[in-house]
mmCIF file of C-alpha atoms in Angstrom:
data_model
loop_
_atom_site.group_PDB
_atom_site.id
_atom_site.type_symbol
_atom_site.label_atom_id
_atom_site.label_comp_id
_atom_site.label_asym_id
_atom_site.label_seq_id
_atom_site.Cartn_x
_atom_site.Cartn_y
_atom_site.Cartn_z
ATOM 1 C CA MET A 50 -8.433 8.376 0.434
ATOM 2 C CA LEU A 51 -6.694 10.432 0.450
ATOM 3 C CA LYS A 52 -5.402 12.527 -2.905
ATOM 4 C CA ASN A 53 -1.534 14.436 -3.596
ATOM 5 C CA PHE A 54 0.213 11.368 -3.459
ATOM 6 C CA TRP A 55 2.616 9.010 -4.960
ATOM 7 C CA TYR A 56 0.283 5.759 -5.596
ATOM 8 C CA ALA A 57 2.785 2.466 -6.019
ATOM 9 C CA CYS A 58 0.148 0.839 -8.383
ATOM 10 C CA GLU A 59 1.248 -2.019 -10.214
ATOM 11 C CA PHE A 60 5.165 -4.086 -9.822
ATOM 12 C CA SER A 61 7.336 -2.403 -13.032
ATOM 13 C CA SER A 62 6.916 -6.770 -14.027
ATOM 14 C CA ALA A 63 3.467 -6.981 -14.733
ATOM 15 C CA ILE A 64 3.803 -3.087 -17.353
ATOM 16 C CA THR A 65 4.727 -4.444 -20.432
ATOM 17 C CA LYS A 66 3.609 -3.526 -23.950
ATOM 18 C CA LYS A 67 -0.165 -3.959 -23.696
ATOM 19 C CA PRO A 68 -2.496 -1.690 -22.166
ATOM 20 C CA GLN A 69 -3.794 -3.219 -18.959
ATOM 21 C CA GLN A 70 -6.177 -1.354 -16.093
ATOM 22 C CA ILE A 71 -5.693 -0.724 -12.846
ATOM 23 C CA ALA A 72 -8.468 -0.051 -10.959
ATOM 24 C CA MET A 73 -7.742 2.235 -7.789
ATOM 25 C CA LEU A 74 -9.513 5.448 -6.204
ATOM 26 C CA ASN A 75 -12.685 4.557 -6.790
ATOM 27 C CA GLN A 76 -11.734 4.946 -11.000
ATOM 28 C CA ARG A 77 -9.821 3.276 -13.800
ATOM 29 C CA PHE A 78 -6.599 3.792 -15.592
ATOM 30 C CA VAL A 79 -4.695 2.243 -17.764
ATOM 31 C CA LEU A 80 -1.191 1.971 -18.251
ATOM 32 C CA TYR A 81 1.410 0.545 -21.024
ATOM 33 C CA ARG A 82 4.879 0.862 -21.081
ATOM 34 C CA ASN A 83 6.103 2.615 -25.109
ATOM 35 C CA SER A 84 9.004 1.940 -27.865
ATOM 36 C CA GLN A 85 10.911 3.428 -25.267
ATOM 37 C CA GLY A 86 10.149 1.048 -22.434
ATOM 38 C CA GLN A 87 8.519 4.158 -19.858
ATOM 39 C CA VAL A 88 5.583 3.624 -18.608
ATOM 40 C CA VAL A 89 2.507 5.738 -20.034
ATOM 41 C CA ALA A 90 -0.729 6.441 -17.540
ATOM 42 C CA LEU A 91 -4.367 7.614 -18.432
ATOM 43 C CA LYS A 92 -7.801 7.644 -17.220
ATOM 44 C CA ASP A 93 -9.079 4.700 -18.286
ATOM 45 C CA GLN A 94 -12.188 6.226 -20.017
ATOM 46 C CA CYS A 95 -12.855 6.977 -23.778
ATOM 47 C CA SER A 96 -14.249 10.649 -23.970
ATOM 48 C CA HIS A 97 -16.135 9.347 -26.743
ATOM 49 C CA ARG A 98 -18.027 6.986 -25.416
ATOM 50 C CA GLY A 99 -16.629 6.257 -22.696
ATOM 51 C CA ALA A 100 -15.477 3.322 -23.208
ATOM 52 C CA ALA A 101 -12.396 1.228 -21.458
ATOM 53 C CA LEU A 102 -9.025 2.223 -23.441
ATOM 54 C CA SER A 103 -7.115 -0.423 -21.759
ATOM 55 C CA LEU A 104 -9.286 -3.063 -24.353
ATOM 56 C CA GLY A 105 -8.287 -0.503 -26.744
ATOM 57 C CA TRP A 106 -3.723 -1.304 -28.649
ATOM 58 C CA ILE A 107 -1.216 0.393 -29.170
ATOM 59 C CA GLU A 108 0.039 2.144 -32.512
ATOM 60 C CA LYS A 109 3.273 3.967 -33.249
ATOM 61 C CA ASP A 110 3.239 4.536 -28.617
ATOM 62 C CA CYS A 111 -0.494 6.082 -28.533
ATOM 63 C CA LEU A 112 -3.448 4.085 -27.359
ATOM 64 C CA ARG A 113 -6.170 3.369 -29.870
ATOM 65 C CA CYS A 114 -9.659 3.258 -28.558
ATOM 66 C CA PRO A 115 -11.775 -0.059 -28.687
ATOM 67 C CA TYR A 116 -14.760 1.482 -29.626
ATOM 68 C CA HIS A 117 -14.136 3.791 -32.752
ATOM 69 C CA GLY A 118 -10.509 4.012 -32.567
ATOM 70 C CA TRP A 119 -9.736 7.166 -31.563
ATOM 71 C CA LYS A 120 -6.624 7.374 -30.923
ATOM 72 C CA PHE A 121 -4.477 9.043 -27.932
ATOM 73 C CA GLN A 122 -1.232 10.084 -26.897
ATOM 74 C CA ALA A 123 0.730 9.582 -24.321
ATOM 75 C CA ASP A 124 -0.407 13.168 -22.639
ATOM 76 C CA GLY A 125 -3.828 12.356 -23.607
ATOM 77 C CA LYS A 126 -4.010 14.613 -25.945
ATOM 78 C CA CYS A 127 -6.656 13.406 -29.009
ATOM 79 C CA VAL A 128 -4.985 13.103 -31.860
ATOM 80 C CA GLU A 129 -6.859 11.715 -34.798
ATOM 81 C CA ILE A 130 -11.089 10.496 -35.133
ATOM 82 C CA PRO A 131 -11.082 7.850 -37.750
ATOM 83 C CA SER A 132 -14.745 8.909 -38.764
ATOM 84 C CA ASN A 133 -13.955 12.982 -38.919
ATOM 85 C CA GLU A 134 -13.360 14.277 -42.334
ATOM 86 C CA VAL A 135 -9.746 15.100 -42.891
ATOM 87 C CA GLY A 136 -8.832 18.719 -41.484
ATOM 88 C CA LYS A 137 -11.994 19.022 -39.598
ATOM 89 C CA PRO A 138 -10.635 19.589 -36.057
ATOM 90 C CA ILE A 139 -10.737 17.816 -32.847
ATOM 91 C CA PRO A 140 -13.145 18.961 -29.540
ATOM 92 C CA LYS A 141 -10.957 20.231 -26.712
ATOM 93 C CA LYS A 142 -12.475 17.860 -25.246
ATOM 94 C CA ALA A 143 -11.799 14.675 -26.501
ATOM 95 C CA ASN A 144 -8.760 15.001 -24.339
ATOM 96 C CA VAL A 145 -8.539 11.896 -22.139
ATOM 97 C CA ASN A 146 -6.420 13.415 -18.473
ATOM 98 C CA SER A 147 -2.427 12.075 -18.288
ATOM 99 C CA TYR A 148 -0.958 11.208 -14.720
ATOM 100 C CA PRO A 149 2.586 11.136 -13.926
ATOM 101 C CA ILE A 150 4.097 8.117 -13.146
ATOM 102 C CA GLN A 151 8.531 7.279 -12.007
ATOM 103 C CA GLU A 152 9.348 3.845 -11.608
ATOM 104 C CA LYS A 153 11.389 3.011 -9.038
ATOM 105 C CA TYR A 154 12.422 0.113 -5.855
ATOM 106 C CA GLY A 155 9.903 -2.153 -8.081
ATOM 107 C CA PHE A 156 6.968 -0.257 -8.500
ATOM 108 C CA ILE A 157 4.920 1.575 -11.057
ATOM 109 C CA TRP A 158 4.109 5.029 -9.264
ATOM 110 C CA LEU A 159 1.181 6.966 -9.431
ATOM 111 C CA PHE A 160 0.665 10.131 -8.853
ATOM 112 C CA TYR A 161 -2.819 11.347 -8.516
ATOM 113 C CA GLY A 162 -3.444 14.869 -7.298
ATOM 114 C CA ASP A 163 -3.106 18.644 -8.011
ATOM 115 C CA LEU A 164 -0.080 19.510 -6.746
ATOM 116 C CA PRO A 165 2.562 20.356 -9.070
ATOM 117 C CA ALA A 166 5.840 18.941 -9.073
ATOM 118 C CA GLY A 167 8.076 21.056 -7.080
ATOM 119 C CA GLU A 168 5.182 20.673 -4.292
ATOM 120 C CA ARG A 169 4.638 16.688 -4.526
ATOM 121 C CA PRO A 170 5.344 14.799 -1.076
ATOM 122 C CA PRO A 171 8.153 12.205 -2.080
ATOM 123 C CA ILE A 172 8.432 8.479 -2.671
ATOM 124 C CA PRO A 173 8.932 7.333 0.482
ATOM 125 C CA PRO A 174 12.587 5.808 1.329
ATOM 126 C CA PHE A 175 13.554 2.196 0.083
ATOM 127 C CA PRO A 176 17.489 1.479 0.146
ATOM 128 C CA GLU A 177 16.927 -2.265 1.579
ATOM 129 C CA TYR A 178 15.316 -2.722 -1.535
ATOM 130 C CA GLU A 179 18.913 -1.847 -3.005
ATOM 131 C CA ASP A 180 20.729 -4.069 -1.232
ATOM 132 C CA PRO A 181 22.611 -7.432 -3.179
ATOM 133 C CA LYS A 182 22.009 -9.019 0.355
ATOM 134 C CA MET A 183 18.508 -9.470 0.891
ATOM 135 C CA HIS A 184 17.465 -11.739 -1.073
ATOM 136 C CA PRO A 185 13.579 -10.326 -3.017
ATOM 137 C CA ILE A 186 9.685 -11.951 -3.589
ATOM 138 C CA TYR A 187 6.423 -10.320 -4.241
ATOM 139 C CA ILE A 188 3.289 -10.916 -3.031
ATOM 140 C CA GLU A 189 -0.306 -9.836 -2.868
ATOM 141 C CA TYR A 190 -3.467 -10.751 -2.353
ATOM 142 C CA ARG A 191 -7.044 -9.193 -2.218
ATOM 143 C CA MET A 192 -9.140 -8.424 1.189
ATOM 144 C CA GLN A 193 -12.916 -6.893 1.076
ATOM 145 C CA THR A 194 -12.477 -4.071 3.253
ATOM 146 C CA ASN A 195 -11.297 -0.896 3.788
ATOM 147 C CA TYR A 196 -7.736 -0.125 3.112
ATOM 148 C CA THR A 197 -7.537 1.499 6.180
ATOM 149 C CA ARG A 198 -8.490 -1.034 7.747
ATOM 150 C CA VAL A 199 -5.705 -3.460 6.411
ATOM 151 C CA ILE A 200 -2.947 -0.463 7.453
ATOM 152 C CA GLU A 201 -4.302 -0.857 11.227
ATOM 153 C CA ASN A 202 -3.648 -4.122 11.241
ATOM 154 C CA ALA A 203 0.351 -4.441 9.549
ATOM 155 C CA LEU A 204 0.594 -1.195 12.626
ATOM 156 C CA ASP A 205 -0.996 -3.688 15.060
ATOM 157 C CA PRO A 206 1.536 -5.167 17.844
ATOM 158 C CA ALA A 207 -0.800 -6.057 19.719
ATOM 159 C CA HIS A 208 -2.997 -9.115 17.720
ATOM 160 C CA LEU A 209 0.174 -11.258 16.340
ATOM 161 C CA TYR A 210 0.040 -13.785 19.351
ATOM 162 C CA ALA A 211 -3.991 -13.850 18.884
ATOM 163 C CA VAL A 212 -4.226 -13.713 14.412
ATOM 164 C CA HIS A 213 -1.361 -15.980 14.020
ATOM 165 C CA ALA A 214 -1.457 -17.890 17.189
ATOM 166 C CA ASN A 215 -0.887 -20.846 14.056
ATOM 167 C CA SER A 216 2.463 -19.425 11.816
ATOM 168 C CA PHE A 217 5.003 -16.553 13.905
ATOM 169 C CA GLY A 218 2.389 -15.829 16.455
ATOM 170 C CA ALA A 219 2.166 -18.805 18.418
ATOM 171 C CA GLY A 220 6.514 -18.033 19.764
ATOM 172 C CA PHE A 221 3.773 -15.209 21.679
ATOM 173 C CA ALA A 222 1.955 -16.841 22.976
ATOM 174 C CA GLN A 223 4.013 -17.266 26.441
ATOM 175 C CA ASP A 224 3.436 -13.063 26.850
ATOM 176 C CA PRO A 225 1.865 -11.672 24.432
ATOM 177 C CA ARG A 226 2.227 -8.154 26.559
ATOM 178 C CA VAL A 227 3.274 -5.758 24.490
ATOM 179 C CA GLU A 228 5.938 -3.322 26.094
ATOM 180 C CA ASP A 229 5.095 0.905 26.277
ATOM 181 C CA TYR A 230 6.896 2.239 23.678
ATOM 182 C CA VAL A 231 7.631 5.522 21.619
ATOM 183 C CA VAL A 232 5.873 6.685 17.960
ATOM 184 C CA LYS A 233 8.596 8.655 16.057
ATOM 185 C CA ASP A 234 8.108 11.526 13.852
ATOM 186 C CA GLU A 235 8.915 9.955 10.378
ATOM 187 C CA ASP A 236 9.197 12.090 7.125
ATOM 188 C CA TRP A 237 5.185 12.030 6.045
ATOM 189 C CA GLY A 238 4.915 8.887 8.253
ATOM 190 C CA ILE A 239 4.971 7.815 11.566
ATOM 191 C CA SER A 240 7.675 5.031 13.362
ATOM 192 C CA THR A 241 8.199 2.562 16.097
ATOM 193 C CA LYS A 242 10.791 0.069 17.647
ATOM 194 C CA ILE A 243 9.587 -2.796 19.813
ATOM 195 C CA VAL A 244 11.922 -4.866 21.535
ATOM 196 C CA TYR A 245 9.917 -8.324 22.228
ATOM 197 C CA LYS A 246 12.499 -9.966 25.159
ATOM 198 C CA ASN A 247 10.802 -13.681 25.680
ATOM 199 C CA TYR A 248 9.715 -15.366 22.212
ATOM 200 C CA THR A 249 10.246 -18.034 21.851
ATOM 201 C CA GLN A 250 10.482 -21.174 18.991
ATOM 202 C CA PRO A 251 7.651 -21.464 16.425
ATOM 203 C CA LYS A 252 6.004 -25.161 15.675
ATOM 204 C CA ASN A 253 4.258 -24.119 13.045
ATOM 205 C CA GLY A 254 5.620 -22.810 8.840
ATOM 206 C CA ILE A 255 8.730 -22.148 7.658
ATOM 207 C CA PHE A 256 10.831 -19.614 10.891
ATOM 208 C CA LYS A 257 10.493 -23.011 13.093
ATOM 209 C CA TYR A 258 13.386 -23.766 11.279
ATOM 210 C CA PHE A 259 15.375 -20.861 11.969
ATOM 211 C CA PHE A 260 14.758 -19.986 15.680
ATOM 212 C CA ARG A 261 17.276 -21.799 17.282
ATOM 213 C CA PRO A 262 17.609 -21.722 20.980
ATOM 214 C CA LYS A 263 13.881 -22.254 22.496
ATOM 215 C CA GLN A 264 13.297 -18.012 23.758
ATOM 216 C CA THR A 265 15.858 -15.615 21.222
ATOM 217 C CA GLN A 266 14.732 -11.814 21.104
ATOM 218 C CA LEU A 267 12.932 -10.435 18.560
ATOM 219 C CA ASN A 268 13.428 -7.070 16.894
ATOM 220 C CA ALA A 269 11.031 -4.802 15.654
ATOM 221 C CA THR A 270 10.750 -1.908 13.996
ATOM 222 C CA THR A 271 6.919 -0.931 12.159
ATOM 223 C CA THR A 272 6.770 2.530 9.788
ATOM 224 C CA PHE A 273 3.896 3.816 8.247
ATOM 225 C CA TYR A 274 4.202 6.188 5.064
ATOM 226 C CA LEU A 275 1.703 8.561 3.370
ATOM 227 C CA PRO A 276 -0.269 7.667 1.551
ATOM 228 C CA ASN A 277 -0.992 3.766 2.442
ATOM 229 C CA ILE A 278 2.489 2.072 3.057
ATOM 230 C CA THR A 279 4.477 0.073 6.232
ATOM 231 C CA LYS A 280 7.067 -1.081 6.073
ATOM 232 C CA ILE A 281 8.412 -3.686 9.404
ATOM 233 C CA GLU A 282 11.427 -4.815 9.495
ATOM 234 C CA SER A 283 11.888 -8.045 11.308
ATOM 235 C CA ASP A 284 15.847 -8.472 12.802
ATOM 236 C CA PHE A 285 15.946 -11.771 15.174
ATOM 237 C CA GLY A 286 19.279 -12.174 15.236
ATOM 238 C CA ARG A 287 20.141 -15.471 13.229
ATOM 239 C CA GLY A 288 18.803 -13.283 10.254
ATOM 240 C CA LYS A 289 16.534 -10.187 9.039
ATOM 241 C CA ILE A 290 13.003 -10.223 6.929
ATOM 242 C CA ILE A 291 11.539 -7.238 5.854
ATOM 243 C CA ASN A 292 8.066 -6.831 5.070
ATOM 244 C CA TYR A 293 6.965 -3.540 2.615
ATOM 245 C CA ALA A 294 3.674 -3.420 2.016
ATOM 246 C CA ILE A 295 1.680 -1.192 -0.797
ATOM 247 C CA HIS A 296 -2.034 -1.685 0.129
ATOM 248 C CA LEU A 297 -4.060 -0.419 -2.670
ATOM 249 C CA PRO A 298 -6.765 0.827 -2.412
ATOM 250 C CA VAL A 299 -8.938 -0.229 -5.065
ATOM 251 C CA ASP A 300 -12.758 1.465 -4.207
ATOM 252 C CA GLU A 301 -13.936 2.024 -0.140
ATOM 253 C CA ASN A 302 -14.926 -2.315 -0.140
ATOM 254 C CA THR A 303 -11.283 -3.307 -1.522
ATOM 255 C CA THR A 304 -8.334 -3.786 -1.239
ATOM 256 C CA ILE A 305 -5.191 -5.468 -2.731
ATOM 257 C CA SER A 306 -2.119 -5.566 -1.041
ATOM 258 C CA LYS A 307 0.844 -5.822 -2.843
ATOM 259 C CA ARG A 308 3.949 -6.642 -1.167
ATOM 260 C CA ILE A 309 7.551 -7.113 -1.532
ATOM 261 C CA GLN A 310 9.705 -9.364 0.652
ATOM 262 C CA LEU A 311 13.095 -9.496 1.958
ATOM 263 C CA ARG A 312 15.010 -10.822 3.665
ATOM 264 C CA ASN A 313 18.940 -11.834 4.516
ATOM 265 C CA PHE A 314 18.959 -15.182 4.943
ATOM 266 C CA PHE A 315 18.031 -18.977 2.790
ATOM 267 C CA THR A 316 18.402 -16.869 0.055
ATOM 268 C CA TYR A 317 18.154 -19.909 -2.554
ATOM 269 C CA SER A 318 15.041 -19.262 -5.338
ATOM 270 C CA TRP A 319 14.196 -22.305 -4.905
ATOM 271 C CA ALA A 320 13.445 -21.329 -1.009
ATOM 272 C CA ASP A 321 10.833 -18.645 -2.746
ATOM 273 C CA ARG A 322 7.972 -20.559 -2.835
ATOM 274 C CA LEU A 323 7.797 -22.433 0.631
ATOM 275 C CA PHE A 324 8.191 -17.873 1.880
ATOM 276 C CA ILE A 325 5.483 -17.039 -0.693
ATOM 277 C CA LYS A 326 3.194 -20.234 0.642
ATOM 278 C CA PHE A 327 4.411 -19.547 4.350
ATOM 279 C CA HIS A 328 3.826 -15.212 3.670
ATOM 280 C CA HIS A 329 -0.411 -15.920 1.792
ATOM 281 C CA GLN A 330 -0.894 -18.036 5.113
ATOM 282 C CA VAL A 331 0.065 -14.655 7.170
ATOM 283 C CA GLY A 332 -2.091 -12.882 5.338
ATOM 284 C CA LEU A 333 -5.405 -15.586 5.064
ATOM 285 C CA GLU A 334 -4.956 -15.695 8.930
ATOM 286 C CA ASP A 335 -5.024 -11.163 8.440
ATOM 287 C CA LYS A 336 -7.509 -11.689 5.813
ATOM 288 C CA VAL A 337 -10.617 -13.113 7.873
ATOM 289 C CA VAL A 338 -10.408 -10.577 10.623
ATOM 290 C CA THR A 339 -9.964 -7.274 8.666
ATOM 291 C CA GLU A 340 -12.610 -8.515 6.820
ATOM 292 C CA SER A 341 -15.063 -9.517 9.682
ATOM 293 C CA GLN A 342 -14.693 -5.575 11.512
ATOM 294 C CA ILE A 343 -17.548 -2.673 11.279
ATOM 295 C CA PRO A 344 -16.960 -0.232 10.307
ATOM 296 C CA GLN A 345 -15.207 -1.460 7.690
ATOM 297 C CA LEU A 346 -13.807 2.200 7.500
ATOM 298 C CA ILE A 347 -11.975 3.752 10.615
ATOM 299 C CA PRO A 348 -13.859 5.708 12.637
ATOM 300 C CA ASP A 349 -13.237 8.774 11.757
ATOM 301 C CA ASN A 350 -14.118 9.992 16.093
ATOM 302 C CA LEU A 351 -12.090 8.074 17.954
ATOM 303 C CA LEU A 352 -14.610 7.936 20.976
ATOM 304 C CA THR A 353 -16.712 5.656 18.672
ATOM 305 C CA GLU A 354 -13.723 2.485 19.839
ATOM 306 C CA VAL A 355 -11.991 1.937 22.684
ATOM 307 C CA HIS A 356 -8.866 2.305 22.489
ATOM 308 C CA VAL A 357 -5.282 0.488 25.040
ATOM 309 C CA PRO A 358 -1.807 1.696 25.508
ATOM 310 C CA ALA A 359 -0.717 -0.781 22.933
ATOM 311 C CA ASP A 360 -2.756 0.674 20.097
ATOM 312 C CA ALA A 361 -0.736 4.349 19.840
ATOM 313 C CA LEU A 362 0.789 3.335 16.510
ATOM 314 C CA THR A 363 -2.612 3.015 15.358
ATOM 315 C CA LEU A 364 -4.045 5.864 17.329
ATOM 316 C CA ALA A 365 -1.558 8.475 15.133
ATOM 317 C CA TYR A 366 -1.792 6.572 11.622
ATOM 318 C CA ARG A 367 -5.544 7.858 13.005
ATOM 319 C CA GLN A 368 -4.874 11.308 13.856
ATOM 320 C CA MET A 369 -1.981 11.576 10.424
ATOM 321 C CA ARG A 370 -5.353 10.806 8.291
ATOM 322 C CA GLN A 371 -7.283 13.087 9.787
ATOM 323 C CA LYS A 372 -4.771 16.071 9.629
ATOM 324 C CA TYR A 373 -4.647 15.298 5.539
ATOM 325 C CA LEU A 374 -8.174 14.784 5.521
ATOM 326 C CA ALA A 375 -9.094 17.554 7.176
ATOM 327 C CA MET A 376 -6.313 20.680 5.221
ATOM 328 C CA GLY A 377 -8.891 19.190 2.017
ATOM 329 C CA TRP A 378 -6.244 16.182 0.648
ATOM 330 C CA GLY A 379 -9.737 13.695 1.286
ATOM 331 C CA LEU A 380 -10.955 12.676 -2.161
ATOM 332 C CA ASN A 381 -14.453 13.078 -0.663
ATOM 333 C CA SER A 382 -12.714 16.277 1.262
ATOM 334 C CA GLU A 383 -16.059 17.488 3.021
ATOM 335 C CA GLN A 384 -17.052 14.629 4.387
ATOM 336 C CA TYR A 385 -14.517 14.044 6.505
ATOM 337 C CA LYS A 386 -13.830 17.918 7.421
ATOM 338 C CA LEU A 387 -14.230 17.909 11.836
ATOM 339 C CA ASP A 388 -15.730 20.456 13.755
ATOM 340 C CA SER A 389 -13.421 21.625 16.550
ATOM 341 C CA SER A 390 -14.937 20.243 19.860
ATOM 342 C CA HIS A 391 -14.796 16.753 17.256
ATOM 343 C CA GLN A 392 -10.780 17.454 16.760
ATOM 344 C CA HIS A 393 -10.039 18.418 19.983
ATOM 345 C CA LYS A 394 -11.793 14.809 22.031
ATOM 346 C CA SER A 395 -10.584 13.143 19.786
ATOM 347 C CA GLN A 396 -6.707 15.297 20.054
ATOM 348 C CA SER A 397 -8.065 14.808 24.240
ATOM 349 C CA ILE A 398 -7.723 11.022 24.127
ATOM 350 C CA TYR A 399 -5.012 10.460 22.342
ATOM 351 C CA THR A 400 -2.871 12.386 24.444
ATOM 352 C CA SER A 401 -3.692 10.475 27.332
ATOM 353 C CA LEU A 402 -3.499 7.683 26.319
ATOM 354 C CA MET A 403 0.272 8.427 25.366
ATOM 355 C CA ASN A 404 1.351 9.751 29.394
#
């Protein structure tokens, strides 16, 4: 897990004036909206006896602890202890951590780290979300595995025909080859474009109705943004679908994927349930495989697993992740520090596969 990034921790519509607990990064946070509709984020642990503040209530834009009624401002400062005599000073240690928040692209973003505001990486761009021609649906599901495996699954172009054989992946069955592709550096991320020239009409699922020719060309652009965002744009001529996913690390063995899918065809609201149902089917196919992987956390050493050219994008992700862990941006940075020979061997494997 990485610090010093903005984490999209919940859909905007899910945060109300009622305190809500958000579990991520092996921690608990509490989010709520104040009277102006602004989102407040605090550590979900009272400094007194550790009770979950998310079980408390809002009073004049402040949060009351459910255990002893301690009152906390939006900046985490404790401003009242009911059991104290009037005028008794409040200990400075009574305060709880507060976190910067932005609301953008249908998500609530929480910054976790120690960088000053001017040095923080930006929230990655998602301009398609504001395009009125693109119709959104919102989906989420939980996987019992490390978020790094979930990210790699989303970035992996070679698994489609096998894992998704009963859904859209059937279109790759006649030609599952992945032609060599180029990984491009993005601001705080990486991307690639892959053209599937022999994509055939799926036999199952909702997309079989939109692939009229028996064979068509599918253009896919896959992007990864630090720390945990994947964006997959699929253009098949008759329409375009964009899957924007936040893979939220709840703990070392639990991931919640919160996804916004945009489409510019068949944009009737009544059709959303069909796309949501199909998306959950695809997600379940991925879930079965990713939860079976050992180890659950991707190995830091590239020598641990076997690689092929189709793995170029996932290998680039591993290289990027190792870079920031080595910089000390890991939440357990000492655990992930790599010695120079380890890094050299990993770089050699990566370079040989890319050439």
